[in-house]
């Protein structure tokens, strides 16, 4: 019973930390785990995973960043854990457009993360100059697009009930950002469905947001 209470207290602490640090940031405790695991990757991958695995049960920037580094050492282990994250995202009603964006980074913009908020504001962060997409199995990429389109096509909640991190404005911008990837790699029916979703959202978007085409919509996506 005492152990159970301690575990519950730790869960509450982790949740509070996440609320303070941001929806997609790891708690302080999990961030420390991932930092140590990142250091261990250079010398002991198995030991690094022992530290990292408890922090990989939620979708965070730090977790996905770690997986991109892990992939350089052990692509099978990294891809397996990424597949688990896809399953978690697909099964969670809290997943939103920014969840999809973070998951896309592993496949298309390693170490580069982009999110949009409900006012159309953008946040971009990068932990490495090497953001080139890795060579991954087509099946893993297909799994991402299947989960991504499932999340992005969910009905939009009324403004007073919307608790997503992106809001309709951020969702609109994220679809606009990710559409080139769907056009290039996903089945046409997925691209068409997302384009229809974006067109529907555009009817309630201000004109400046509809016309927006800045670096936050292109970085890492449209390569010259």
XYZ file of C-alpha atoms in Angstrom:
224
model
C 0.000 0.000 0.000
C 2.801 2.390 0.876
C 4.504 1.617 -2.435
C 1.231 2.255 -4.266
C 0.846 5.646 -2.570
C 4.411 6.594 -3.470
C 3.815 5.626 -7.106
C 0.627 7.683 -7.204
C 2.424 10.660 -5.662
C 5.143 10.343 -8.295
C 2.523 10.219 -11.063
C 0.905 13.371 -9.674
C 4.284 15.089 -9.474
C 5.083 14.101 -13.049
C 1.702 15.390 -14.225
C 2.227 18.711 -12.450
C 5.681 19.012 -13.955
C 4.264 18.372 -17.417
C 1.616 21.050 -16.945
C 4.260 23.550 -15.901
C 6.752 22.663 -18.598
C 4.357 22.328 -21.513
C 2.121 19.707 -23.054
C 4.854 18.027 -25.107
C 7.811 18.434 -22.770
C 8.955 15.660 -20.454
C 8.638 16.079 -16.698
C 11.809 17.047 -14.866
C 12.359 13.463 -13.723
C 11.826 11.984 -17.192
C 13.958 14.691 -18.780
C 16.831 13.753 -16.477
C 16.408 10.101 -17.425
C 16.560 10.893 -21.122
C 19.550 13.165 -20.676
C 21.487 10.410 -18.939
C 20.328 7.856 -21.500
C 21.540 10.125 -24.289
C 25.006 10.223 -22.698
C 25.055 6.440 -22.322
C 24.209 5.862 -25.985
C 27.818 6.458 -26.968
C 29.121 3.616 -24.795
C 26.300 1.272 -23.749
C 23.079 1.172 -25.772
C 21.449 -1.512 -23.617
C 22.060 0.484 -20.448
C 20.833 3.647 -22.154
C 17.547 1.945 -22.981
C 17.097 0.828 -19.382
C 17.140 4.472 -18.367
C 15.136 5.763 -21.317
C 12.278 3.268 -21.586
C 10.248 4.568 -18.598
C 10.266 7.997 -20.271
C 9.113 6.732 -23.666
C 5.557 5.859 -22.674
C 4.361 9.365 -23.535
C 4.924 11.434 -26.669
C 7.341 14.264 -25.925
C 9.960 16.235 -27.804
C 12.713 14.835 -25.601
C 11.539 11.269 -26.130
C 11.395 11.565 -29.901
C 14.699 13.392 -29.942
C 16.250 10.496 -28.020
C 14.778 7.987 -30.476
C 16.391 9.818 -33.381
C 19.772 9.572 -31.654
C 19.087 5.930 -30.778
C 18.333 5.176 -34.408
C 21.920 6.060 -35.311
C 23.063 3.262 -32.964
C 20.254 0.693 -33.208
C 17.597 1.352 -35.842
C 15.578 -1.758 -34.936
C 15.246 -0.749 -31.276
C 14.401 2.837 -32.215
C 11.818 1.910 -34.845
C 10.154 -0.548 -32.451
C 9.739 2.132 -29.791
C 8.541 4.632 -32.369
C 5.904 2.136 -33.496
C 4.736 1.900 -29.897
C 4.427 5.692 -29.769
C 2.298 5.604 -32.924
C -0.038 3.111 -31.259
C -0.249 5.291 -28.143
C -1.081 8.361 -30.230
C -3.727 6.571 -32.250
C -5.449 5.323 -29.119
C -5.462 8.628 -27.233
C -8.275 11.152 -27.542
C -5.810 13.819 -26.393
C -3.706 13.456 -29.541
C -3.949 16.468 -31.824
C -2.208 18.161 -34.749
C 0.890 18.906 -32.686
C 1.112 15.253 -31.648
C 1.218 14.384 -35.346
C 3.886 17.013 -35.946
C 6.143 15.637 -33.224
C 5.733 12.106 -34.546
C 6.559 13.290 -38.062
C 9.932 14.576 -36.886
C 11.288 11.051 -36.369
C 10.706 10.193 -40.030
C 11.159 13.494 -41.839
C 12.915 16.138 -39.701
C 14.980 14.406 -36.984
C 15.763 16.674 -34.010
C 13.615 19.467 -35.516
C 10.223 20.097 -33.911
C 7.454 22.458 -34.968
C 4.162 23.179 -33.195
C 1.343 25.706 -33.631
C -0.945 27.121 -30.965
C -4.571 28.204 -31.030
C -3.682 31.712 -32.156
C -1.536 30.523 -35.043
C 1.696 31.159 -33.167
C 4.570 28.840 -34.012
C 7.268 27.213 -31.906
C 10.298 25.654 -33.581
C 13.197 23.954 -31.818
C 16.191 21.990 -33.037
C 18.879 20.079 -31.152
C 21.052 19.146 -34.131
C 22.125 20.621 -37.445
C 21.527 17.232 -39.083
C 17.814 17.137 -39.875
C 17.967 14.933 -42.955
C 15.301 12.201 -42.990
C 16.517 8.660 -42.320
C 15.945 5.663 -44.565
C 13.029 3.815 -42.980
C 10.902 0.849 -43.983
C 7.867 1.848 -46.083
C 5.683 -0.019 -43.582
C 6.765 2.275 -40.737
C 6.100 5.359 -42.819
C 2.690 3.967 -43.797
C 1.894 3.356 -40.123
C 2.661 7.003 -39.358
C 0.396 8.302 -42.119
C -2.420 5.996 -41.026
C -2.278 7.320 -37.454
C -1.716 10.906 -38.586
C -4.733 11.050 -40.872
C -6.890 9.383 -38.208
C -5.976 12.143 -35.736
C -6.150 15.053 -38.176
C -9.582 14.037 -39.490
C -11.187 13.904 -36.051
C -14.173 16.279 -35.778
C -13.255 19.705 -34.479
C -14.636 20.411 -31.005
C -16.643 23.609 -30.425
C -14.373 26.469 -29.271
C -15.686 26.337 -25.704
C -14.909 22.602 -25.501
C -11.646 22.509 -27.441
C -8.796 21.455 -25.158
C -6.296 20.630 -27.903
C -2.876 22.271 -27.885
C -3.329 23.461 -31.458
C -6.893 24.728 -31.666
C -8.496 24.982 -35.114
C -5.967 27.602 -36.241
C -2.992 25.451 -35.330
C -4.639 22.390 -36.853
C -5.211 24.267 -40.109
C -1.585 25.401 -40.258
C -0.246 21.960 -39.380
C -2.245 20.278 -42.129
C -0.925 22.921 -44.513
C 2.625 22.188 -43.357
C 2.352 18.394 -43.594
C 0.360 18.118 -46.838
C 3.498 18.002 -49.046
C 4.576 14.880 -47.154
C 1.184 13.257 -47.667
C 1.263 14.193 -51.357
C 4.685 12.589 -51.741
C 4.421 9.473 -49.587
C 0.807 8.706 -48.610
C -2.066 7.240 -50.645
C -3.940 9.826 -52.695
C -7.171 9.317 -50.778
C -5.412 10.422 -47.571
C -4.100 13.587 -49.214
C -7.513 14.341 -50.693
C -9.219 13.857 -47.328
C -6.755 16.178 -45.580
C -7.095 18.782 -48.301
C -10.871 18.694 -47.867
C -10.404 19.057 -44.097
C -8.113 22.042 -44.598
C -10.600 23.630 -47.015
C -13.392 23.198 -44.457
C -11.272 24.755 -41.709
C -10.287 27.641 -43.988
C -13.872 28.921 -43.997
C -13.449 30.103 -40.393
C -9.817 31.230 -40.664
C -8.833 34.911 -40.975
C -7.444 35.871 -44.361
C -3.893 36.506 -43.117
C -3.734 32.993 -41.704
C -5.072 31.456 -44.928
C -2.415 33.317 -46.923
C 0.406 32.441 -44.549
C 3.436 30.753 -46.126
C 6.439 31.437 -43.890
C 9.412 29.338 -42.789
C 7.432 27.590 -40.040
C 5.318 25.974 -42.760
C 8.281 24.977 -44.913
C 11.285 24.262 -42.705
C 12.477 20.708 -43.208
C 9.471 19.856 -45.403
C 10.105 21.402 -48.808
C 13.713 20.867 -49.688
C 15.319 22.661 -52.585
